[in-house]
Coordinates of C-alpha atoms in Angstrom, one line a residue:
Q178 CA 18.6 0.8 7.9
V179 CA 16.8 -1.9 6.0
Q180 CA 17.9 -3.6 2.8
L181 CA 15.4 -5.3 0.6
V182 CA 16.4 -7.6 -2.4
E183 CA 13.7 -8.8 -4.9
S184 CA 14.2 -12.0 -7.1
G185 CA 12.1 -14.4 -9.1
G186 CA 11.2 -12.2 -11.8
G187 CA 11.5 -13.2 -15.6
L188 CA 9.8 -13.8 -18.8
V189 CA 6.8 -15.9 -18.9
Q190 CA 3.9 -16.7 -21.3
A191 CA 0.4 -15.7 -20.6
G192 CA -1.3 -18.1 -18.1
G193 CA 1.9 -19.0 -16.6
S194 CA 3.2 -18.5 -13.0
L195 CA 6.1 -16.8 -11.2
R196 CA 7.1 -16.6 -7.6
L197 CA 8.8 -13.3 -6.3
S198 CA 10.8 -13.3 -3.2
C199 CA 12.0 -10.3 -1.1
A200 CA 14.8 -10.8 1.3
A201 CA 15.3 -8.2 4.0
S202 CA 18.6 -7.6 6.0
G203 CA 19.5 -5.0 8.5
R204 CA 16.3 -5.4 10.6
T205 CA 14.1 -8.2 11.6
L206 CA 10.7 -7.5 10.0
N207 CA 8.5 -9.7 12.0
S208 CA 6.9 -6.6 13.5
Y209 CA 6.2 -4.7 10.2
A210 CA 3.6 -4.9 7.4
M211 CA 5.1 -5.5 3.9
G212 CA 3.7 -4.8 0.6
W213 CA 4.3 -5.3 -3.1
F214 CA 3.9 -2.8 -5.8
R215 CA 4.5 -2.5 -9.5
Q216 CA 5.4 0.0 -12.2
A217 CA 4.8 -0.4 -15.9
P218 CA 6.5 1.7 -18.5
G219 CA 4.8 5.3 -18.5
K220 CA 2.6 4.5 -15.5
E221 CA 2.6 5.3 -11.9
R222 CA 3.7 2.7 -9.2
E223 CA 0.6 1.0 -8.1
F224 CA -0.3 -1.2 -5.0
V225 CA -0.4 -5.0 -5.8
A226 CA -0.7 -6.7 -2.4
A227 CA 0.1 -6.2 1.3
I228 CA 0.5 -8.5 4.3
S229 CA 0.2 -7.4 8.1
W230 CA 3.0 -8.0 10.5
S231 CA 1.6 -11.3 11.6
G232 CA 0.5 -12.6 8.3
G233 CA -3.1 -12.7 9.5
S234 CA -4.2 -9.9 7.2
K235 CA -3.8 -9.8 3.4
R236 CA -4.9 -7.2 0.9
Y237 CA -4.8 -7.2 -2.8
A238 CA -5.5 -5.0 -5.8
D239 CA -8.8 -5.9 -7.6
S240 CA -6.6 -6.4 -10.8
V241 CA -4.8 -9.4 -9.1
K242 CA -7.4 -10.7 -6.6
G243 CA -7.8 -14.4 -7.0
R244 CA -4.7 -14.9 -9.0
F245 CA -1.8 -13.6 -6.7
A246 CA -1.0 -14.6 -3.3
I247 CA 1.1 -12.7 -0.7
S248 CA 2.8 -14.6 2.2
R249 CA 5.7 -14.2 4.5
D250 CA 8.3 -16.4 6.5
N251 CA 9.4 -14.2 9.4
A252 CA 12.0 -16.9 10.5
K253 CA 13.7 -16.1 6.9
N254 CA 12.9 -12.4 6.9
T255 CA 11.3 -12.9 3.5
V256 CA 8.1 -12.1 1.9
Y257 CA 6.8 -13.7 -1.2
L258 CA 4.3 -13.0 -4.1
Q259 CA 3.0 -15.9 -5.9
M260 CA 1.6 -15.0 -9.3
N261 CA -0.6 -17.3 -11.3
G262 CA -2.8 -16.7 -14.4
L263 CA -0.5 -14.0 -15.3
K264 CA -1.5 -11.6 -18.1
P265 CA 0.4 -9.3 -20.4
D266 CA -1.0 -6.2 -18.3
D267 CA 1.0 -7.7 -15.3
T268 CA 4.1 -6.7 -17.2
A269 CA 6.0 -4.4 -15.0
V270 CA 8.9 -3.9 -12.6
Y271 CA 7.8 -5.3 -9.1
Y272 CA 8.9 -3.8 -5.8
C273 CA 8.6 -4.9 -2.4
A274 CA 8.5 -2.4 0.6
V275 CA 8.2 -2.1 4.3
D276 CA 6.0 -0.1 6.5
S277 CA 8.2 0.6 9.3
S278 CA 5.3 1.6 11.7
R279 CA 5.0 -1.3 14.1
Y280 CA 2.3 -3.9 13.9
G281 CA 0.8 -2.5 10.7
L282 CA -2.0 -4.2 8.8
G283 CA -0.5 -3.8 5.3
P284 CA -1.7 -0.4 3.9
R285 CA -2.5 0.2 0.3
D286 CA -1.1 3.8 0.3
I287 CA 2.3 4.0 -1.2
S288 CA 3.3 6.7 1.0
E289 CA 3.0 4.5 3.9
Y290 CA 6.0 2.5 3.0
D291 CA 9.5 3.7 4.1
Y292 CA 12.0 1.1 2.5
W293 CA 12.0 -0.2 -1.0
G294 CA 13.9 -2.8 -2.9
Q295 CA 15.4 -2.3 -6.3
G296 CA 12.6 -4.1 -8.0
T297 CA 12.5 -7.0 -10.4
Q298 CA 11.2 -7.2 -13.9
V299 CA 8.3 -9.4 -14.8
T300 CA 7.4 -9.7 -18.5
V301 CA 4.3 -11.5 -19.7
S302 CA 4.2 -12.3 -23.2
S303 CA 1.0 -12.9 -25.2

């Protein structure tokens, strides 16, 4: 069983930055792709970014491309989401997730992910 714990959320003004962390326990994740998703009030959970098992492939939603950066530190069993140039539309609960199929490239499809964290709130004020 995998446990994921997100941290780093908070309240920030538009144009500001936050760095989210997702620490995993229960399994070494260096063979698995990981992703970040978000869910705003009244909306469905949506893809934000994903990173392959090796870190060599990264994917982003068009809405965050050029502003967000996903990375991973396999030695720390942790994945990060650096968020710059934040906008009020980025306000949401952010979740990290694991694709437990080995050596994945980081799918965009939410159904490909098997384990989820509890989420961390990001609020961007205008």
